[in-house]
mmCIF file of C-alpha atoms in Angstrom:
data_model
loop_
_atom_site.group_PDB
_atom_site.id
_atom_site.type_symbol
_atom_site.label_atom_id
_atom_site.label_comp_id
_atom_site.label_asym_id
_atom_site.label_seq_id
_atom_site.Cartn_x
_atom_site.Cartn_y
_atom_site.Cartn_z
ATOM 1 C CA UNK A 16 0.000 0.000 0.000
ATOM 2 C CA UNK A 17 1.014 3.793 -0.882
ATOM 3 C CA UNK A 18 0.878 5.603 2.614
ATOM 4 C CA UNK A 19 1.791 8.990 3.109
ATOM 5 C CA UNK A 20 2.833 10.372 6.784
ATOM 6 C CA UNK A 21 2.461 14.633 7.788
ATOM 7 C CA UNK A 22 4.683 15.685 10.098
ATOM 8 C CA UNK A 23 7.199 18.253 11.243
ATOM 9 C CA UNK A 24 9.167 17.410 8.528
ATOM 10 C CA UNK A 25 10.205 21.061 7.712
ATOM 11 C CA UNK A 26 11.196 22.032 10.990
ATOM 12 C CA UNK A 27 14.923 21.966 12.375
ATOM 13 C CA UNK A 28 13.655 20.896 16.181
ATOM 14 C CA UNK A 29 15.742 17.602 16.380
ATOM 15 C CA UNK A 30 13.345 15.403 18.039
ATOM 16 C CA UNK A 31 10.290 15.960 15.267
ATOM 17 C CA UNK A 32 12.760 15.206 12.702
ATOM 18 C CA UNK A 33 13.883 11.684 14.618
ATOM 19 C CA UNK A 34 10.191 10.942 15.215
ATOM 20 C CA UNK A 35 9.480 11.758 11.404
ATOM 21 C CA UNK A 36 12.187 9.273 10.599
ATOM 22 C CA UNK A 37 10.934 6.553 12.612
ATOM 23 C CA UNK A 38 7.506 6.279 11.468
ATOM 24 C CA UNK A 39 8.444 6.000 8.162
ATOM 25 C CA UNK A 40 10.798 3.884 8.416
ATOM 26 C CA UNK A 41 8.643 1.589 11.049
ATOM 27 C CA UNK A 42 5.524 2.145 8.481
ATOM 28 C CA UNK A 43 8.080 1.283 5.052
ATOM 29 C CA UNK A 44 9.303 -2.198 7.488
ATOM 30 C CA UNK A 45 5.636 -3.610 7.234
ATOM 31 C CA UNK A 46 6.153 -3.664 3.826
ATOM 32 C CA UNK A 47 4.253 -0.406 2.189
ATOM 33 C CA UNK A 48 5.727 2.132 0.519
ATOM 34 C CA UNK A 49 5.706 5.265 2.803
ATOM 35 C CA UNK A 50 6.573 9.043 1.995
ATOM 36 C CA UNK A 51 6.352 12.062 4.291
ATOM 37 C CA UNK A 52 4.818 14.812 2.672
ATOM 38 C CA UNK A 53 6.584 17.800 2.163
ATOM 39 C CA UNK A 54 4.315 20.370 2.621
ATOM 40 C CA UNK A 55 6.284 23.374 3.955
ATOM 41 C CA UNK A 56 9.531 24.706 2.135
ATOM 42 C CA UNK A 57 12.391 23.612 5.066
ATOM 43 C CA UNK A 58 13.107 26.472 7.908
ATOM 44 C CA UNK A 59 16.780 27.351 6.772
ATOM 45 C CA UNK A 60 16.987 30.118 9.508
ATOM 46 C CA UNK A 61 20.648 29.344 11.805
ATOM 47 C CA UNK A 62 18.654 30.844 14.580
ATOM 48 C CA UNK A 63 15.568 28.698 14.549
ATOM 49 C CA UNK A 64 15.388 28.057 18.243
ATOM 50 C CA UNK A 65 16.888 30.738 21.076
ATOM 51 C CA UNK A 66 16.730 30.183 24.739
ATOM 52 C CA UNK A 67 16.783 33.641 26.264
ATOM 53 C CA UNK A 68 19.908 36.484 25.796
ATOM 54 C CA UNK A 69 22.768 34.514 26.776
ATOM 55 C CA UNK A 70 21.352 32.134 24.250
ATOM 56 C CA UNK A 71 21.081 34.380 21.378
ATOM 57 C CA UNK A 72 24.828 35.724 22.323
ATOM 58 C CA UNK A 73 26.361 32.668 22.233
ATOM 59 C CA UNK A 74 24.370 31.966 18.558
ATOM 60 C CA UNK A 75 26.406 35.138 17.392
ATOM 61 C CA UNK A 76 29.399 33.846 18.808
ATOM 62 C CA UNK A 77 29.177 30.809 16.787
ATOM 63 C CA UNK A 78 27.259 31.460 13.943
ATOM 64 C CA UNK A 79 29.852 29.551 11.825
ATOM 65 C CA UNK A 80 28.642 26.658 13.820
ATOM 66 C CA UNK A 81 24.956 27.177 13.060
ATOM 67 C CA UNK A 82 25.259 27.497 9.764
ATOM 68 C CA UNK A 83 27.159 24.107 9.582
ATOM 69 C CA UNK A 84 24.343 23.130 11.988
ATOM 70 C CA UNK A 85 21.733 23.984 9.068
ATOM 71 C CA UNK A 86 24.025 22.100 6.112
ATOM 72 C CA UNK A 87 24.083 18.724 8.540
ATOM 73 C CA UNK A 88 20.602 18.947 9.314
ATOM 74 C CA UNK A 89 19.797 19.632 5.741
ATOM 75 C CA UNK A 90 21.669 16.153 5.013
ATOM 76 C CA UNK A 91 19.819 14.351 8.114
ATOM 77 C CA UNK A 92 16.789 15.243 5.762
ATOM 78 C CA UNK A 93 17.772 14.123 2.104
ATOM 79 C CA UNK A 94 19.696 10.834 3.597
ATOM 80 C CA UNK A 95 16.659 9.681 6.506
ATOM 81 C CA UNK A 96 13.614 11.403 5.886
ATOM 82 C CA UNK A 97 11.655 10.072 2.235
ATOM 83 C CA UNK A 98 10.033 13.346 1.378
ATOM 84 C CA UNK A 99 7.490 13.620 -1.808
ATOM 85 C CA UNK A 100 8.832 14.885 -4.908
ATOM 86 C CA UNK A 101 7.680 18.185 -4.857
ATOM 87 C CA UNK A 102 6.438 20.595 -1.971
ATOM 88 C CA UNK A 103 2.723 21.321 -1.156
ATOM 89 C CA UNK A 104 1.975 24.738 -0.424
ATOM 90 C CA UNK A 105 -1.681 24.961 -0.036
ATOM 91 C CA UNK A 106 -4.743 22.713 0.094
ATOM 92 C CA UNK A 107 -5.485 22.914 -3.201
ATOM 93 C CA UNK A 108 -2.102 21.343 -4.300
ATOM 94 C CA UNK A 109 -2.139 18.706 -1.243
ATOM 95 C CA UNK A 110 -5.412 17.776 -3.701
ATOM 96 C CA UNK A 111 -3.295 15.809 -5.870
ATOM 97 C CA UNK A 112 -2.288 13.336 -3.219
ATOM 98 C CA UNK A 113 -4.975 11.597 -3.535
ATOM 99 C CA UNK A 114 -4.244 10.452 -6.831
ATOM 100 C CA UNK A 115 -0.757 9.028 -5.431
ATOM 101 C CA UNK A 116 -1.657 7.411 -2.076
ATOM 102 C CA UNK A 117 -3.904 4.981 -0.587
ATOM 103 C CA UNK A 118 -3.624 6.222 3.262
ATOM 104 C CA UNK A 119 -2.551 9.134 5.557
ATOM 105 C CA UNK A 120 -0.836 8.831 8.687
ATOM 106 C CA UNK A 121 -1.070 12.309 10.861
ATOM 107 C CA UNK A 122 1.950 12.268 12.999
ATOM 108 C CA UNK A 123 3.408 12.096 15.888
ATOM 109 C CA UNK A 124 4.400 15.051 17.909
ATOM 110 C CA UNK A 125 2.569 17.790 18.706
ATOM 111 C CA UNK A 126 0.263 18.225 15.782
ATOM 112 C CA UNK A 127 -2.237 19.339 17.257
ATOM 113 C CA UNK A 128 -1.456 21.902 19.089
ATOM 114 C CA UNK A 129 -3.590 24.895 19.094
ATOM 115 C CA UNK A 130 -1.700 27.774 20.794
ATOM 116 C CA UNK A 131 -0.947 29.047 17.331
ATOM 117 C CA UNK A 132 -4.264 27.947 15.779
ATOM 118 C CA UNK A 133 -5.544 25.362 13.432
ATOM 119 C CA UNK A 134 -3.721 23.314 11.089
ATOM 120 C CA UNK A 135 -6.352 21.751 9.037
ATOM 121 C CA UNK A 136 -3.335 19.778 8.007
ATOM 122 C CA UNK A 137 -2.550 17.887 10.554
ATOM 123 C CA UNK A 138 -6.658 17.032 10.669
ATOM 124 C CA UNK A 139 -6.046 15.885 7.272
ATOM 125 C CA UNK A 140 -8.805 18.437 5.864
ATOM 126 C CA UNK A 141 -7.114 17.536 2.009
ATOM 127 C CA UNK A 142 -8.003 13.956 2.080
ATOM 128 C CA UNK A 143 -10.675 12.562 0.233
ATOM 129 C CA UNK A 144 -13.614 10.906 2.441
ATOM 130 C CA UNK A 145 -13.024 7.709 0.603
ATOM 131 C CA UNK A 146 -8.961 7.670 1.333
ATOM 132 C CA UNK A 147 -7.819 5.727 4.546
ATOM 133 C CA UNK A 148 -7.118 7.830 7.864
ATOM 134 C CA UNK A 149 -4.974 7.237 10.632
ATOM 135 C CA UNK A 150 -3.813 9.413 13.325
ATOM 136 C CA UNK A 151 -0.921 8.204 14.884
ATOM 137 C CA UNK A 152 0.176 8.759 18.532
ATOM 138 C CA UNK A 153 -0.607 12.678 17.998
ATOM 139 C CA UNK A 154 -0.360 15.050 20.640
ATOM 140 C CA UNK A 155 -1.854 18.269 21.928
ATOM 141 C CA UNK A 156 0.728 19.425 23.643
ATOM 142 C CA UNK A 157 -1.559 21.303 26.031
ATOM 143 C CA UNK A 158 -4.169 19.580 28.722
ATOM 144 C CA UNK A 159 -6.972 21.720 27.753
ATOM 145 C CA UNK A 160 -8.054 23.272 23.920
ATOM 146 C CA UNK A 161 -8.841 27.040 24.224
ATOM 147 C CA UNK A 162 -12.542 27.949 23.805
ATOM 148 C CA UNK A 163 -12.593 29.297 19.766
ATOM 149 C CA UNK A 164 -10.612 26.433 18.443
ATOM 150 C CA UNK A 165 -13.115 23.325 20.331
ATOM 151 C CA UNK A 166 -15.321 23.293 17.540
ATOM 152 C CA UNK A 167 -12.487 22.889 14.555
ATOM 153 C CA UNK A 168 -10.737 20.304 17.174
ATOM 154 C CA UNK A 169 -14.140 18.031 17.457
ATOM 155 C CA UNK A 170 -14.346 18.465 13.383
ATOM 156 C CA UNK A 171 -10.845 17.573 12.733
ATOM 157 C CA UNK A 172 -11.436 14.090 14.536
ATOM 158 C CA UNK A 173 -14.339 13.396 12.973
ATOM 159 C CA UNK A 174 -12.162 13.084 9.797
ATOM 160 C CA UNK A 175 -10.455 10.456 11.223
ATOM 161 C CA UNK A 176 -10.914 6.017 10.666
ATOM 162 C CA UNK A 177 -8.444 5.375 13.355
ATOM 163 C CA UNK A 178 -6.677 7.658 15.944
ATOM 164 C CA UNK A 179 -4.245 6.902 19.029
ATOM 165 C CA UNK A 180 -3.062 9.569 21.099
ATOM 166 C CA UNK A 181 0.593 9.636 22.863
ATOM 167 C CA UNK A 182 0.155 11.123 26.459
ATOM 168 C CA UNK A 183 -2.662 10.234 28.715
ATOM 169 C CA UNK A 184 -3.638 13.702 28.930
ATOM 170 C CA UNK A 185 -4.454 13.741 25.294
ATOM 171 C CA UNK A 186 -6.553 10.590 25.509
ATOM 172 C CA UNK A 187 -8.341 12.115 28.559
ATOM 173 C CA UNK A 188 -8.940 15.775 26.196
ATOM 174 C CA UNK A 189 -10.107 13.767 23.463
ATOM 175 C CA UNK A 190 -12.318 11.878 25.329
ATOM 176 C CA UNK A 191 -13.712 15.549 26.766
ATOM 177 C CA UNK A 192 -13.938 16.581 23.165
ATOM 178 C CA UNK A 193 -15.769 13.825 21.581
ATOM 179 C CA UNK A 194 -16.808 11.238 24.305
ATOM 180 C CA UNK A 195 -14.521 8.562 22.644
ATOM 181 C CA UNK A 196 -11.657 6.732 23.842
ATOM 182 C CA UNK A 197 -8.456 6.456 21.631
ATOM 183 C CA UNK A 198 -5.690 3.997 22.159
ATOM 184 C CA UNK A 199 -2.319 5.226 23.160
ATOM 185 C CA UNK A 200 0.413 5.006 21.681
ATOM 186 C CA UNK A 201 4.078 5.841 21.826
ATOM 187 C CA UNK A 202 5.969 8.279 20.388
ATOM 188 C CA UNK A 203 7.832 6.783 16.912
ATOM 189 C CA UNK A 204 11.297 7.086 18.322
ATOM 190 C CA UNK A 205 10.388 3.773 20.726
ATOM 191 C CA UNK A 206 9.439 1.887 17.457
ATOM 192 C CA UNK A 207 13.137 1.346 16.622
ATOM 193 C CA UNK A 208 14.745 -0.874 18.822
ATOM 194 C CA UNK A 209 17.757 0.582 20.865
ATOM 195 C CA UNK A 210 20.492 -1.388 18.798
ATOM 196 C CA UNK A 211 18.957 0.473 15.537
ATOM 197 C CA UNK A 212 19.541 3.515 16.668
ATOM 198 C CA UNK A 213 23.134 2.546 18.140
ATOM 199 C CA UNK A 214 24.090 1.508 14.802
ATOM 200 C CA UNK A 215 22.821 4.987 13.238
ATOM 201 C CA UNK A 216 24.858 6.894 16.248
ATOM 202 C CA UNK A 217 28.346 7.719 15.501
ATOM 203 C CA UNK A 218 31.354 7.289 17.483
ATOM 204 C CA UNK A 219 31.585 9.094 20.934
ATOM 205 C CA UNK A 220 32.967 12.696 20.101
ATOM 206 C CA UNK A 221 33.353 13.714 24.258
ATOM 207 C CA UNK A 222 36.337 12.027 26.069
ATOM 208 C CA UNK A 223 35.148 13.908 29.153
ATOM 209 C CA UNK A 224 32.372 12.707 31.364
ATOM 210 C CA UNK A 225 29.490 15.179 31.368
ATOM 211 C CA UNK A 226 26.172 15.783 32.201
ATOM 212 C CA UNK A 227 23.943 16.970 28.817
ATOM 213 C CA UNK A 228 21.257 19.355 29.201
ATOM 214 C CA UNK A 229 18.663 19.743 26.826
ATOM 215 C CA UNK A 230 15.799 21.957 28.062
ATOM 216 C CA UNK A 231 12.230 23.465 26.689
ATOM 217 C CA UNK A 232 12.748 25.985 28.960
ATOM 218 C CA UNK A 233 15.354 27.700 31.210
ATOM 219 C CA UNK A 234 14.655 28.529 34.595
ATOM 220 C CA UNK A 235 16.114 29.069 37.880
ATOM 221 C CA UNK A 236 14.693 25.556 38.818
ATOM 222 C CA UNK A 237 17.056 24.127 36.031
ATOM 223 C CA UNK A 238 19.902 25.573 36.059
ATOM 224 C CA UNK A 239 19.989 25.125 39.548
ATOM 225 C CA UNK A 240 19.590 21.515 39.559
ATOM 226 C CA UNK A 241 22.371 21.371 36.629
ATOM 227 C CA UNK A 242 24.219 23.705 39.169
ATOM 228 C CA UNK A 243 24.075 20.763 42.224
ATOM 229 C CA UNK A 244 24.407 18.008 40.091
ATOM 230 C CA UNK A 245 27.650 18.930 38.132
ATOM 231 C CA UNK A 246 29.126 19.580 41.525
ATOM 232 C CA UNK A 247 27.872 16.425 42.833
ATOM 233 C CA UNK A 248 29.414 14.568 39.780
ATOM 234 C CA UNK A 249 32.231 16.545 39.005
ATOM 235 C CA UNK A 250 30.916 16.323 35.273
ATOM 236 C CA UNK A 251 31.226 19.044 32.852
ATOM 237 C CA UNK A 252 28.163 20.442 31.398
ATOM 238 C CA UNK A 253 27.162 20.352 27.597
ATOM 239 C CA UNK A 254 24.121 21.695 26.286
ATOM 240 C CA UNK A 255 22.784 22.632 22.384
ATOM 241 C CA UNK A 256 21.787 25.814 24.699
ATOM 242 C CA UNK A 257 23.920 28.546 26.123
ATOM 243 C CA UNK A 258 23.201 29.463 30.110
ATOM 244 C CA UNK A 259 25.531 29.981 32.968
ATOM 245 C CA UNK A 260 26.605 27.451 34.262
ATOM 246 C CA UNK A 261 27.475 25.164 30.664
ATOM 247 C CA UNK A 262 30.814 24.561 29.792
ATOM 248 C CA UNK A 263 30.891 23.398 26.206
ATOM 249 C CA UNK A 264 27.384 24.717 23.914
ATOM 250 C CA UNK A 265 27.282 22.360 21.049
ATOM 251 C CA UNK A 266 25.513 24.666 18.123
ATOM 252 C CA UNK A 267 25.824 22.483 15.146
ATOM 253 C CA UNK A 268 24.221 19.445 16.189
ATOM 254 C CA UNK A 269 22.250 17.674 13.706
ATOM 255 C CA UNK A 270 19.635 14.767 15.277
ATOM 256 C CA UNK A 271 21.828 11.549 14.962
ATOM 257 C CA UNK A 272 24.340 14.346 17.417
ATOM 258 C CA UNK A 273 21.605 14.457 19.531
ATOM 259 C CA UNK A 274 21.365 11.108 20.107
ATOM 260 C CA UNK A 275 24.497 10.507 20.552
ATOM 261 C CA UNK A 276 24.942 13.315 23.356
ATOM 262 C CA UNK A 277 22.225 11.568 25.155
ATOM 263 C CA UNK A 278 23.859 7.963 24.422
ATOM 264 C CA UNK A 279 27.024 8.325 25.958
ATOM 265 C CA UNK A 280 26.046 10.872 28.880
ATOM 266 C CA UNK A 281 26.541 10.608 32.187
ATOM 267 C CA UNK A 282 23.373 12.412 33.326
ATOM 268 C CA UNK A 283 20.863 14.302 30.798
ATOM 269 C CA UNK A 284 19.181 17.347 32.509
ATOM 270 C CA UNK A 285 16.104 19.028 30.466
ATOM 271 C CA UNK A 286 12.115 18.916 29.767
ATOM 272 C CA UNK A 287 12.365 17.936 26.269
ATOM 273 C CA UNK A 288 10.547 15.165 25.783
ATOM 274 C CA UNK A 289 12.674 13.993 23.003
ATOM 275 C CA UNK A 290 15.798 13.657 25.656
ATOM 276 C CA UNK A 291 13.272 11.691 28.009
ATOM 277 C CA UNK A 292 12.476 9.489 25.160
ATOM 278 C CA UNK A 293 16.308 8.902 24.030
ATOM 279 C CA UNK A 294 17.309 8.781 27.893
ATOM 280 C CA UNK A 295 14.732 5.837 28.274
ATOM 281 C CA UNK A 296 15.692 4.071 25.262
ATOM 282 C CA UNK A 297 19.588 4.364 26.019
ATOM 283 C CA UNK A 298 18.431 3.412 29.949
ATOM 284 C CA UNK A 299 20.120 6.749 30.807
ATOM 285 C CA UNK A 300 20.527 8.143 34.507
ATOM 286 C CA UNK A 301 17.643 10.985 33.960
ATOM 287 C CA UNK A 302 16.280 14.292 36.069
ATOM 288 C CA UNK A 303 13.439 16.442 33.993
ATOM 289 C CA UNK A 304 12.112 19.841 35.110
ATOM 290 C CA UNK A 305 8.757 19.565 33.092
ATOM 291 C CA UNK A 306 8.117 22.502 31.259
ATOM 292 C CA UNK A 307 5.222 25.098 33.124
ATOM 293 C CA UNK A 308 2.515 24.770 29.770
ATOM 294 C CA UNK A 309 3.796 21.429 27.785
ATOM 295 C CA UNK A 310 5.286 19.709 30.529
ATOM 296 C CA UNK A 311 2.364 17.297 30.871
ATOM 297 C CA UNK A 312 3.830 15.322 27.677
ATOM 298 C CA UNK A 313 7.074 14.138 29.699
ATOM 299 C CA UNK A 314 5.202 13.509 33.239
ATOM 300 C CA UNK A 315 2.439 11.169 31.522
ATOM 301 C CA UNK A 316 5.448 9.378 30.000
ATOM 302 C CA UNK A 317 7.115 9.109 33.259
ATOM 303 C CA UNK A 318 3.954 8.081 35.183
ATOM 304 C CA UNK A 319 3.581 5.520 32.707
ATOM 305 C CA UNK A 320 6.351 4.058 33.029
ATOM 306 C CA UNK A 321 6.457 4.388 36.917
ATOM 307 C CA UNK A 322 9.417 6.970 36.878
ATOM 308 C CA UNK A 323 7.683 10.351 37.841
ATOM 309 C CA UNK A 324 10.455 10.414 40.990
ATOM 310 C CA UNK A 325 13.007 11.680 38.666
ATOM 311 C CA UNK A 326 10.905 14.458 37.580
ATOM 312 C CA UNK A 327 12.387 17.767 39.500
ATOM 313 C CA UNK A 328 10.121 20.002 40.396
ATOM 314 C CA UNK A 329 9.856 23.193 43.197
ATOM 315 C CA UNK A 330 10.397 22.505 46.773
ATOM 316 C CA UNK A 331 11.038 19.040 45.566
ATOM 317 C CA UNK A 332 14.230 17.608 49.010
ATOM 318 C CA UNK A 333 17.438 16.210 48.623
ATOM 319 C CA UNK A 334 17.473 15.758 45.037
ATOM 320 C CA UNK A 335 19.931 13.111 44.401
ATOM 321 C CA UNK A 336 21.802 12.434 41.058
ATOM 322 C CA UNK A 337 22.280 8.614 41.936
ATOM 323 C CA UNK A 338 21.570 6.253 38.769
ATOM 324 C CA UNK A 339 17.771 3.917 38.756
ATOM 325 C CA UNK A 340 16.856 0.824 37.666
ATOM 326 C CA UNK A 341 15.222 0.359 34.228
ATOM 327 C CA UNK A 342 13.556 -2.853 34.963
ATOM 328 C CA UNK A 343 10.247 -2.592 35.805
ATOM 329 C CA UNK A 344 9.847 0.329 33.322
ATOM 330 C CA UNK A 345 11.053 -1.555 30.421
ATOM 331 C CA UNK A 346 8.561 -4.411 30.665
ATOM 332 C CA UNK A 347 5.996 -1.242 30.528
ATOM 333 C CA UNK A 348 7.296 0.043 27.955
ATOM 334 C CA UNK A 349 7.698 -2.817 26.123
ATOM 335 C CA UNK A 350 4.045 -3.623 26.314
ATOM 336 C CA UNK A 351 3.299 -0.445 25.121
ATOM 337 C CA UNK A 352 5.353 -0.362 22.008
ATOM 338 C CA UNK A 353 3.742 -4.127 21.527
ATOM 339 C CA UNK A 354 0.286 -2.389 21.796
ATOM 340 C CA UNK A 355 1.607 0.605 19.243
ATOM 341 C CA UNK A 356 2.731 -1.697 16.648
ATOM 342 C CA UNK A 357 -0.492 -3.596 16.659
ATOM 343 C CA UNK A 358 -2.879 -0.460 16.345
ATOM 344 C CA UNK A 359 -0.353 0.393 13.019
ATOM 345 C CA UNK A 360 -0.164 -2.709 11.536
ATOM 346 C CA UNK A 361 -3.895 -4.161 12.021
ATOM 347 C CA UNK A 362 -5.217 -0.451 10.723
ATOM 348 C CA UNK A 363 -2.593 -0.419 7.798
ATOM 349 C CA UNK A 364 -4.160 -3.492 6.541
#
């Protein structure tokens, strides 16, 4: 079967693009031919994502590095990610796709997020009623859909054959929205197994130990726990991020750099949710200050998977940087990404 996946294929966030690899590839393994639709021209900007002034200092500082940044990324996408021939601007050219595919997968990530609007999209508004339509572990990123946009939210699942959600906040906001209740599912990065992506990491680049830190946001919170924990360890600190308290900022990673930061760390620090995932799959020693409006994505994981203690939040005592065991969270998990593949492969049939 033809499928075609929608995504945030165009933009330079690391995780999205990792997650838009691995559902292709995990949907092109069950044997169908799979293409991510390329309908935005790629963000090309070296200063996609800042994190404050320090952050947008240090950018200047090495902007030779984030343009290199932009020129790896850019080869992430035309070696991993199997983009349609051409790009689709507008609804009336996404039209045509229904002459080349037989189903569309919407997903993962945060598609659905509303805080700036709509994206009929995502809701696959461009598919024909007759085409097949599967939403794949989406996300709202938020645990409640602002008044004006309920109505295009309840529409927008309607559209749908098949959904699964990936936090249990989103299954419980669906469920608000439409009195149904979707399967969930995990994010596409746990649909490779962890030797997959250890073969697509390269070799270890840091002789030093260190602790990474990847945050959403930065806040006293975090850089005070980085603060305790690097003089706990005696670690240095490496972020993608500038902040006080970092000794090396990386600025032209690409996503397989990403993963291999997280790989080989000592400790990763941060609310991304993408550096939760990775620290899972790579059975990582992990602390996460969830983020104050999307932070619900990483504590449902967490709470799923019976690790909310390492989540760091205020007033939380004696935080400790001491490694856990993985064991009873990897048979959940494991059930989980059992459960995911099934609700992809019996609705791909």
């Amino acid at each position: 079967m033809k499928i075609a996946t929608i995504t945030f294929g165009y933009s330079q966030n690391l995780g999205a693009l990792l997650q838009a690899y691995a559902l292709s590839e995990y949907i092109a393994s069950l044997g169908h031919e799979c293409k991510i639709i390329k309908f935005r021209e790629f963000d090309q900007r070296p200063f996609e994502t800042i994190k404050g002034i320090p952050d947008a200092l240090s950018d200047i500082v090495f902007y030779g590095d984030c343009k290199r940044k932009m020129k790896k990324i850019n080869a992430y996408r035309n070696n991993f990610l199997p983009f349609t021939d051409k790009c689709y601007p507008s609804a009336a050219d996404m039209d045509e796709l229904n002459e080349q595919f037989d189903c569309f997968v919407a997903g993962s990530d945060q598609i659905w997020n509303v805080h700036k609007g709509i994206f009929d999209e995502f809701f696959l508004s461009f598919v024909n009623k007759e085409k097949k339509k599967i939403a794949y572990a989406a996300s709202f990123g938020l645990t409640k859909i602002p008044e004006e946009y309920v109505d295009g939210v309840k529409d927008g699942l309607a559209r749908f054959d098949a959904i699964s959600i990936r936090e249990a906040s989103g299954v419980q906001l669906a469920y608000e929205l439409t009195g149904n209740t979707y399967p969930q599912t995990v994010d596409p990065v746990f649909l490779k197994p962890r030797n997959d992506w250890e073969e697509l990491c390269k070799e270890r680049k840091v002789k030093d130990k260190y602790i990474f830190v990847y945050p959403t946001q930065i806040t006293p919170l975090l850089k005070e726990t980085v603060k305790k924990a690097k003089k706990e360890l005696g670690c240095k600190v490496y972020s993608l991020f500038y902040f006080v308290g970092v000794d090396k900022v990386v600025k032209d990673a690409d996503p397989l750099d990403f993963v291999n930061y997280i790989r080989y760390a000592d400790l990763v620090i941060g609310s991304s949710f993408h550096a939760t995932a990775f620290s899972l799959i790579f059975e990582k020693n992990l602390r996460v200050i969830p983020h104050s409006s999307t932070g619900s994505r990483v504590v449902d994981l967490l709470s799923e998977l019976g690790l909310k203690e390492v989540c760091v939040v205020e007033n939380s005592e004696n935080v400790e940087f001491n490694p856990f065991s993985y064991t009873n969270a990897n048979l959940e998990l494991n059930d989980i990404v059992n459960d995911s593949k099934r609700f992809l492969t019996q609705n791909l049939k």
